[in-house]
Amino acid sequence: AQRVTQPEKLLSVFKGAPVELKCNYSYSGSPELFWYVQYSRQRLQLLLRHISRESIKGFTADLNKGETSFHLKKPFAQEEDSAMYYCAPYPLEGSQGNLIFGKGTKLSVKP
Amino acid sequence: DGGITQSPKYLFRKEGQNVTLSCEQNLNHDAMYWYRQDPGQGLRLIYYSQIVNDFQKGDIAEGYSVSREKKESFPLTVTSAQKNPTAFYLCASSGGTRSNEQFFGPGTRLTVL
């Protein structure tokens, strides 16, 4: 069965500290992977997707096919990074083509 | 913001009543989706539609119904059969050149009194 796991419900770090939000997936094929973010009182929005290989707001995410992981990283967290983060694989093979969202990690960056 | 709208922002319903949540998009997207967001549960897919006049059940469709008569609109009805309807409901759409990316509305918070 297709599954995505975000093991941490809550991650709390101090400003300036590195942060890593974990995401593991289990799929038979090679999915496209997304990270979505939801800031307080704002709508859910795309943060980054692995195929674009971009760094958005200082965040990067590397797809590790061997470990089936897509962890989100930032070397120096800022208070404005506090938000809810969702990992979402998009199965490209043998599916109806829907995003499957993890349960999310709430990131809290303290001053 | 803009592009995909949901109304109302807050909705209160008495037990036993059906209620319809509105979702409209002007992005010319073919696909539209309804999710339910509960604390600690992430987003769970209720229904989705890849094209006008067609839709499929998601993971938690029981107690919900939808229609897709127009490309721009994908209303969700929460029926009295839904056992635990109090939640935050999100609508999304996808299509165009970045077809796998979903764009979300601001959400509707439904409370059953």
PDB file of C-alpha atoms in Angstrom:
ATOM      1  CA  ALA A   1       0.000   0.000   0.000  1.00  0.00           C
ATOM      2  CA  GLN A   2       1.151   3.517  -0.742  1.00  0.00           C
ATOM      3  CA  ARG A   3       2.089   5.311   2.439  1.00  0.00           C
ATOM      4  CA  VAL A   4       3.859   8.428   3.588  1.00  0.00           C
ATOM      5  CA  THR A   5       5.206   8.899   7.096  1.00  0.00           C
ATOM      6  CA  GLN A   6       6.174  12.056   8.898  1.00  0.00           C
ATOM      7  CA  PRO A   7       7.423  10.719  12.218  1.00  0.00           C
ATOM      8  CA  GLU A   8       7.435  13.988  14.158  1.00  0.00           C
ATOM      9  CA  LYS A   9       4.148  15.655  15.033  1.00  0.00           C
ATOM     10  CA  LEU A  10       5.961  18.602  16.558  1.00  0.00           C
ATOM     11  CA  LEU A  11       9.472  19.901  16.065  1.00  0.00           C
ATOM     12  CA  SER A  12      10.713  22.746  18.193  1.00  0.00           C
ATOM     13  CA  VAL A  13      14.025  24.521  17.532  1.00  0.00           C
ATOM     14  CA  PHE A  14      15.646  27.807  18.400  1.00  0.00           C
ATOM     15  CA  LYS A  15      16.180  30.561  15.875  1.00  0.00           C
ATOM     16  CA  GLY A  16      19.401  30.021  13.953  1.00  0.00           C
ATOM     17  CA  ALA A  17      19.491  26.282  14.588  1.00  0.00           C
ATOM     18  CA  PRO A  18      19.388  23.755  11.739  1.00  0.00           C
ATOM     19  CA  VAL A  19      16.115  22.025  11.135  1.00  0.00           C
ATOM     20  CA  GLU A  20      15.211  18.773   9.406  1.00  0.00           C
ATOM     21  CA  LEU A  21      11.650  17.607   8.884  1.00  0.00           C
ATOM     22  CA  LYS A  22      11.563  13.930   8.033  1.00  0.00           C
ATOM     23  CA  CYS A  23       9.462  12.248   5.386  1.00  0.00           C
ATOM     24  CA  ASN A  24       9.531   8.609   4.353  1.00  0.00           C
ATOM     25  CA  TYR A  25       7.397   7.037   1.697  1.00  0.00           C
ATOM     26  CA  SER A  26       6.625   3.537   0.501  1.00  0.00           C
ATOM     27  CA  TYR A  27       5.706   3.141  -3.130  1.00  0.00           C
ATOM     28  CA  SER A  28       6.157   0.525  -5.782  1.00  0.00           C
ATOM     29  CA  GLY A  29       7.285   3.098  -8.327  1.00  0.00           C
ATOM     30  CA  SER A  30       9.030   6.444  -8.382  1.00  0.00           C
ATOM     31  CA  PRO A  31       6.762   9.185  -7.126  1.00  0.00           C
ATOM     32  CA  GLU A  32       7.096  12.889  -7.610  1.00  0.00           C
ATOM     33  CA  LEU A  33       7.512  14.490  -4.199  1.00  0.00           C
ATOM     34  CA  PHE A  34       6.226  17.739  -2.786  1.00  0.00           C
ATOM     35  CA  TRP A  35       6.431  19.676   0.437  1.00  0.00           C
ATOM     36  CA  TYR A  36       3.463  21.889   1.289  1.00  0.00           C
ATOM     37  CA  VAL A  37       3.398  24.494   4.046  1.00  0.00           C
ATOM     38  CA  GLN A  38       0.557  26.103   5.957  1.00  0.00           C
ATOM     39  CA  TYR A  39       1.386  29.258   7.878  1.00  0.00           C
ATOM     40  CA  SER A  40      -0.953  30.497  10.561  1.00  0.00           C
ATOM     41  CA  ARG A  41      -4.145  31.952   9.046  1.00  0.00           C
ATOM     42  CA  GLN A  42      -2.953  31.273   5.509  1.00  0.00           C
ATOM     43  CA  ARG A  43      -3.927  28.698   2.961  1.00  0.00           C
ATOM     44  CA  LEU A  44      -1.936  25.580   2.256  1.00  0.00           C
ATOM     45  CA  GLN A  45       0.651  26.260  -0.420  1.00  0.00           C
ATOM     46  CA  LEU A  46       3.415  24.499  -2.250  1.00  0.00           C
ATOM     47  CA  LEU A  47       6.855  24.984  -0.741  1.00  0.00           C
ATOM     48  CA  LEU A  48       8.939  22.927  -3.124  1.00  0.00           C
ATOM     49  CA  ARG A  49       8.936  19.898  -5.406  1.00  0.00           C
ATOM     50  CA  HIS A  50      11.856  17.577  -5.877  1.00  0.00           C
ATOM     51  CA  ILE A  51      12.001  17.720  -9.669  1.00  0.00           C
ATOM     52  CA  SER A  52      12.682  21.447  -9.661  1.00  0.00           C
ATOM     53  CA  ARG A  53      15.683  21.079  -7.340  1.00  0.00           C
ATOM     54  CA  GLU A  54      15.083  24.581  -6.017  1.00  0.00           C
ATOM     55  CA  SER A  55      15.833  26.153  -2.682  1.00  0.00           C
ATOM     56  CA  ILE A  56      12.763  27.995  -1.452  1.00  0.00           C
ATOM     57  CA  LYS A  57      12.990  30.296   1.588  1.00  0.00           C
ATOM     58  CA  GLY A  58      16.276  28.551   2.377  1.00  0.00           C
ATOM     59  CA  PHE A  59      14.696  25.102   2.433  1.00  0.00           C
ATOM     60  CA  THR A  60      15.949  22.192   0.374  1.00  0.00           C
ATOM     61  CA  ALA A  61      14.809  18.609   0.082  1.00  0.00           C
ATOM     62  CA  ASP A  62      16.753  15.747  -1.403  1.00  0.00           C
ATOM     63  CA  LEU A  63      15.120  12.653  -2.719  1.00  0.00           C
ATOM     64  CA  ASN A  64      16.897   9.551  -1.459  1.00  0.00           C
ATOM     65  CA  LYS A  65      15.528   6.647  -3.440  1.00  0.00           C
ATOM     66  CA  GLY A  66      17.570   4.108  -1.511  1.00  0.00           C
ATOM     67  CA  GLU A  67      16.092   5.186   1.808  1.00  0.00           C
ATOM     68  CA  THR A  68      12.785   6.275   0.210  1.00  0.00           C
ATOM     69  CA  SER A  69      13.048   9.569   2.021  1.00  0.00           C
ATOM     70  CA  PHE A  70      12.477  13.215   1.142  1.00  0.00           C
ATOM     71  CA  HIS A  71      13.566  15.133   4.210  1.00  0.00           C
ATOM     72  CA  LEU A  72      13.163  18.912   4.300  1.00  0.00           C
ATOM     73  CA  LYS A  73      16.152  20.858   5.586  1.00  0.00           C
ATOM     74  CA  LYS A  74      17.164  24.369   6.426  1.00  0.00           C
ATOM     75  CA  PRO A  75      20.549  25.282   7.904  1.00  0.00           C
ATOM     76  CA  PHE A  76      19.371  28.276   9.961  1.00  0.00           C
ATOM     77  CA  ALA A  77      15.735  28.354  11.070  1.00  0.00           C
ATOM     78  CA  GLN A  78      13.869  31.655  11.340  1.00  0.00           C
ATOM     79  CA  GLU A  79      10.835  32.500  13.456  1.00  0.00           C
ATOM     80  CA  GLU A  80       8.758  33.025  10.316  1.00  0.00           C
ATOM     81  CA  ASP A  81       9.361  29.385   9.405  1.00  0.00           C
ATOM     82  CA  SER A  82       6.969  28.353  12.159  1.00  0.00           C
ATOM     83  CA  ALA A  83       4.171  26.537  10.363  1.00  0.00           C
ATOM     84  CA  MET A  84       2.643  23.171   9.579  1.00  0.00           C
ATOM     85  CA  TYR A  85       4.566  21.194   6.963  1.00  0.00           C
ATOM     86  CA  TYR A  86       3.161  18.349   4.891  1.00  0.00           C
ATOM     87  CA  CYS A  87       5.069  15.894   2.764  1.00  0.00           C
ATOM     88  CA  ALA A  88       3.068  14.733  -0.243  1.00  0.00           C
ATOM     89  CA  PRO A  89       4.176  12.108  -2.736  1.00  0.00           C
ATOM     90  CA  TYR A  90       2.443  11.999  -6.074  1.00  0.00           C
ATOM     91  CA  PRO A  91       2.419   8.431  -7.401  1.00  0.00           C
ATOM     92  CA  LEU A  92       3.252   8.484 -11.080  1.00  0.00           C
ATOM     93  CA  GLU A  93       2.639   4.849 -11.881  1.00  0.00           C
ATOM     94  CA  GLY A  94      -0.475   2.728 -11.678  1.00  0.00           C
ATOM     95  CA  SER A  95      -2.598   5.168  -9.730  1.00  0.00           C
ATOM     96  CA  GLN A  96      -5.392   7.619 -10.213  1.00  0.00           C
ATOM     97  CA  GLY A  97      -2.883  10.406  -9.776  1.00  0.00           C
ATOM     98  CA  ASN A  98      -3.674  11.915  -6.408  1.00  0.00           C
ATOM     99  CA  LEU A  99      -1.405  13.481  -3.870  1.00  0.00           C
ATOM    100  CA  ILE A 100      -1.190  11.530  -0.635  1.00  0.00           C
ATOM    101  CA  PHE A 101      -0.480  13.751   2.321  1.00  0.00           C
ATOM    102  CA  GLY A 102       1.440  12.838   5.433  1.00  0.00           C
ATOM    103  CA  LYS A 103      -0.042  13.755   8.790  1.00  0.00           C
ATOM    104  CA  GLY A 104       2.154  16.811   8.995  1.00  0.00           C
ATOM    105  CA  THR A 105       4.848  18.208  11.262  1.00  0.00           C
ATOM    106  CA  LYS A 106       4.323  21.388  13.188  1.00  0.00           C
ATOM    107  CA  LEU A 107       7.536  23.391  13.256  1.00  0.00           C
ATOM    108  CA  SER A 108       7.954  25.882  16.051  1.00  0.00           C
ATOM    109  CA  VAL A 109      10.961  28.203  15.901  1.00  0.00           C
ATOM    110  CA  LYS A 110      11.624  29.942  19.194  1.00  0.00           C
ATOM    111  CA  PRO A 111      13.400  33.298  19.486  1.00  0.00           C
TER     112      PRO A 111
ATOM    113  CA  ASP B   1      -4.102  34.430  -3.248  1.00  0.00           C
ATOM    114  CA  GLY B   2      -7.104  34.234  -5.495  1.00  0.00           C
ATOM    115  CA  GLY B   3      -7.807  31.704  -8.168  1.00  0.00           C
ATOM    116  CA  ILE B   4      -9.651  29.291  -5.931  1.00  0.00           C
ATOM    117  CA  THR B   5     -12.264  30.419  -3.459  1.00  0.00           C
ATOM    118  CA  GLN B   6     -14.357  28.705  -0.826  1.00  0.00           C
ATOM    119  CA  SER B   7     -17.448  29.927   0.927  1.00  0.00           C
ATOM    120  CA  PRO B   8     -18.501  30.403   3.575  1.00  0.00           C
ATOM    121  CA  LYS B   9     -15.460  30.738   5.799  1.00  0.00           C
ATOM    122  CA  TYR B  10     -17.372  29.501   8.839  1.00  0.00           C
ATOM    123  CA  LEU B  11     -20.478  27.353   8.831  1.00  0.00           C
ATOM    124  CA  PHE B  12     -22.648  26.120  11.642  1.00  0.00           C
ATOM    125  CA  ARG B  13     -25.090  23.305  11.274  1.00  0.00           C
ATOM    126  CA  LYS B  14     -27.557  21.538  13.487  1.00  0.00           C
ATOM    127  CA  GLU B  15     -27.410  17.794  13.723  1.00  0.00           C
ATOM    128  CA  GLY B  16     -29.517  16.107  11.092  1.00  0.00           C
ATOM    129  CA  GLN B  17     -29.150  18.854   8.520  1.00  0.00           C
ATOM    130  CA  ASN B  18     -27.372  18.659   5.193  1.00  0.00           C
ATOM    131  CA  VAL B  19     -25.071  21.520   4.286  1.00  0.00           C
ATOM    132  CA  THR B  20     -23.281  22.460   1.076  1.00  0.00           C
ATOM    133  CA  LEU B  21     -19.815  23.977   0.890  1.00  0.00           C
ATOM    134  CA  SER B  22     -18.900  25.993  -2.159  1.00  0.00           C
ATOM    135  CA  CYS B  23     -15.646  25.787  -4.125  1.00  0.00           C
ATOM    136  CA  GLU B  24     -14.949  27.849  -7.250  1.00  0.00           C
ATOM    137  CA  GLN B  25     -11.810  28.221  -9.334  1.00  0.00           C
ATOM    138  CA  ASN B  26     -10.894  30.459 -12.265  1.00  0.00           C
ATOM    139  CA  LEU B  27      -7.577  28.758 -13.022  1.00  0.00           C
ATOM    140  CA  ASN B  28      -9.043  26.695 -15.862  1.00  0.00           C
ATOM    141  CA  HIS B  29      -7.967  23.550 -14.032  1.00  0.00           C
ATOM    142  CA  ASP B  30      -9.529  20.250 -15.011  1.00  0.00           C
ATOM    143  CA  ALA B  31      -9.110  18.505 -11.664  1.00  0.00           C
ATOM    144  CA  MET B  32     -10.650  19.476  -8.342  1.00  0.00           C
ATOM    145  CA  TYR B  33     -10.446  17.910  -4.900  1.00  0.00           C
ATOM    146  CA  TRP B  34     -12.026  18.009  -1.472  1.00  0.00           C
ATOM    147  CA  TYR B  35     -10.022  17.269   1.660  1.00  0.00           C
ATOM    148  CA  ARG B  36     -10.834  17.165   5.303  1.00  0.00           C
ATOM    149  CA  GLN B  37      -8.208  18.454   7.724  1.00  0.00           C
ATOM    150  CA  ASP B  38      -8.289  17.341  11.349  1.00  0.00           C
ATOM    151  CA  PRO B  39      -5.583  17.927  13.978  1.00  0.00           C
ATOM    152  CA  GLY B  40      -3.061  15.105  13.925  1.00  0.00           C
ATOM    153  CA  GLN B  41      -4.707  13.497  10.894  1.00  0.00           C
ATOM    154  CA  GLY B  42      -3.252  15.534   8.082  1.00  0.00           C
ATOM    155  CA  LEU B  43      -5.327  15.922   4.936  1.00  0.00           C
ATOM    156  CA  ARG B  44      -7.673  13.141   3.954  1.00  0.00           C
ATOM    157  CA  LEU B  45      -9.206  12.984   0.502  1.00  0.00           C
ATOM    158  CA  ILE B  46     -13.002  12.974   0.381  1.00  0.00           C
ATOM    159  CA  TYR B  47     -13.817  13.216  -3.325  1.00  0.00           C
ATOM    160  CA  TYR B  48     -12.053  14.265  -6.476  1.00  0.00           C
ATOM    161  CA  SER B  49     -12.975  15.070 -10.032  1.00  0.00           C
ATOM    162  CA  GLN B  50     -10.605  14.852 -12.989  1.00  0.00           C
ATOM    163  CA  ILE B  51     -13.095  16.225 -15.494  1.00  0.00           C
ATOM    164  CA  VAL B  52     -16.523  17.785 -15.701  1.00  0.00           C
ATOM    165  CA  ASN B  53     -19.447  15.442 -15.024  1.00  0.00           C
ATOM    166  CA  ASP B  54     -17.188  12.826 -13.478  1.00  0.00           C
ATOM    167  CA  PHE B  55     -15.959  12.303  -9.929  1.00  0.00           C
ATOM    168  CA  GLN B  56     -14.578   9.534  -7.732  1.00  0.00           C
ATOM    169  CA  LYS B  57     -14.628   8.699  -4.066  1.00  0.00           C
ATOM    170  CA  GLY B  58     -11.540   9.336  -2.027  1.00  0.00           C
ATOM    171  CA  ASP B  59     -10.516   7.670   1.204  1.00  0.00           C
ATOM    172  CA  ILE B  60     -13.320   9.004   3.394  1.00  0.00           C
ATOM    173  CA  ALA B  61     -16.325   9.583   1.102  1.00  0.00           C
ATOM    174  CA  GLU B  62     -19.003   8.156   3.375  1.00  0.00           C
ATOM    175  CA  GLY B  63     -21.522  10.796   4.400  1.00  0.00           C
ATOM    176  CA  TYR B  64     -20.473  13.219   1.662  1.00  0.00           C
ATOM    177  CA  SER B  65     -21.640  13.910  -1.876  1.00  0.00           C
ATOM    178  CA  VAL B  66     -20.374  16.122  -4.700  1.00  0.00           C
ATOM    179  CA  SER B  67     -21.291  17.300  -8.173  1.00  0.00           C
ATOM    180  CA  ARG B  68     -19.228  18.642 -11.068  1.00  0.00           C
ATOM    181  CA  GLU B  69     -21.587  20.246 -13.523  1.00  0.00           C
ATOM    182  CA  LYS B  70     -19.188  23.048 -14.422  1.00  0.00           C
ATOM    183  CA  LYS B  71     -15.431  23.099 -14.745  1.00  0.00           C
ATOM    184  CA  GLU B  72     -15.184  26.016 -12.325  1.00  0.00           C
ATOM    185  CA  SER B  73     -17.317  24.592  -9.537  1.00  0.00           C
ATOM    186  CA  PHE B  74     -17.111  21.554  -7.256  1.00  0.00           C
ATOM    187  CA  PRO B  75     -19.575  21.847  -4.347  1.00  0.00           C
ATOM    188  CA  LEU B  76     -19.416  19.428  -1.433  1.00  0.00           C
ATOM    189  CA  THR B  77     -22.518  18.400   0.507  1.00  0.00           C
ATOM    190  CA  VAL B  78     -22.036  17.135   4.033  1.00  0.00           C
ATOM    191  CA  THR B  79     -25.037  14.957   4.736  1.00  0.00           C
ATOM    192  CA  SER B  80     -26.631  13.964   7.997  1.00  0.00           C
ATOM    193  CA  ALA B  81     -25.082  10.526   7.489  1.00  0.00           C
ATOM    194  CA  GLN B  82     -21.612  11.892   8.200  1.00  0.00           C
ATOM    195  CA  LYS B  83     -21.006  10.848  11.789  1.00  0.00           C
ATOM    196  CA  ASN B  84     -18.371  13.398  12.710  1.00  0.00           C
ATOM    197  CA  PRO B  85     -18.682  16.370  10.357  1.00  0.00           C
ATOM    198  CA  THR B  86     -17.077  19.062  12.490  1.00  0.00           C
ATOM    199  CA  ALA B  87     -13.796  19.774  10.695  1.00  0.00           C
ATOM    200  CA  PHE B  88     -11.867  22.107   8.431  1.00  0.00           C
ATOM    201  CA  TYR B  89     -12.593  21.448   4.748  1.00  0.00           C
ATOM    202  CA  LEU B  90     -10.150  22.290   1.999  1.00  0.00           C
ATOM    203  CA  CYS B  91     -10.804  22.446  -1.708  1.00  0.00           C
ATOM    204  CA  ALA B  92      -8.000  22.230  -4.263  1.00  0.00           C
ATOM    205  CA  SER B  93      -7.515  22.191  -8.000  1.00  0.00           C
ATOM    206  CA  SER B  94      -4.787  21.125 -10.367  1.00  0.00           C
ATOM    207  CA  GLY B  95      -4.041  21.282 -14.072  1.00  0.00           C
ATOM    208  CA  GLY B  96      -2.105  23.240 -16.646  1.00  0.00           C
ATOM    209  CA  THR B  97       1.633  23.072 -17.155  1.00  0.00           C
ATOM    210  CA  ARG B  98       2.370  22.102 -13.550  1.00  0.00           C
ATOM    211  CA  SER B  99      -0.395  19.541 -13.506  1.00  0.00           C
ATOM    212  CA  ASN B 100       0.681  17.606 -10.442  1.00  0.00           C
ATOM    213  CA  GLU B 101       0.754  20.665  -8.206  1.00  0.00           C
ATOM    214  CA  GLN B 102      -2.443  21.367  -6.297  1.00  0.00           C
ATOM    215  CA  PHE B 103      -3.641  24.871  -5.462  1.00  0.00           C
ATOM    216  CA  PHE B 104      -5.707  25.233  -2.326  1.00  0.00           C
ATOM    217  CA  GLY B 105      -8.579  27.399  -1.261  1.00  0.00           C
ATOM    218  CA  PRO B 106      -8.709  29.153   2.111  1.00  0.00           C
ATOM    219  CA  GLY B 107     -10.944  26.507   3.656  1.00  0.00           C
ATOM    220  CA  THR B 108     -14.322  26.300   5.368  1.00  0.00           C
ATOM    221  CA  ARG B 109     -14.633  25.478   9.043  1.00  0.00           C
ATOM    222  CA  LEU B 110     -17.806  23.497   9.681  1.00  0.00           C
ATOM    223  CA  THR B 111     -19.139  23.139  13.180  1.00  0.00           C
ATOM    224  CA  VAL B 112     -22.067  20.921  14.037  1.00  0.00           C
ATOM    225  CA  LEU B 113     -23.992  22.176  17.032  1.00  0.00           C
TER     226      LEU B 113
END
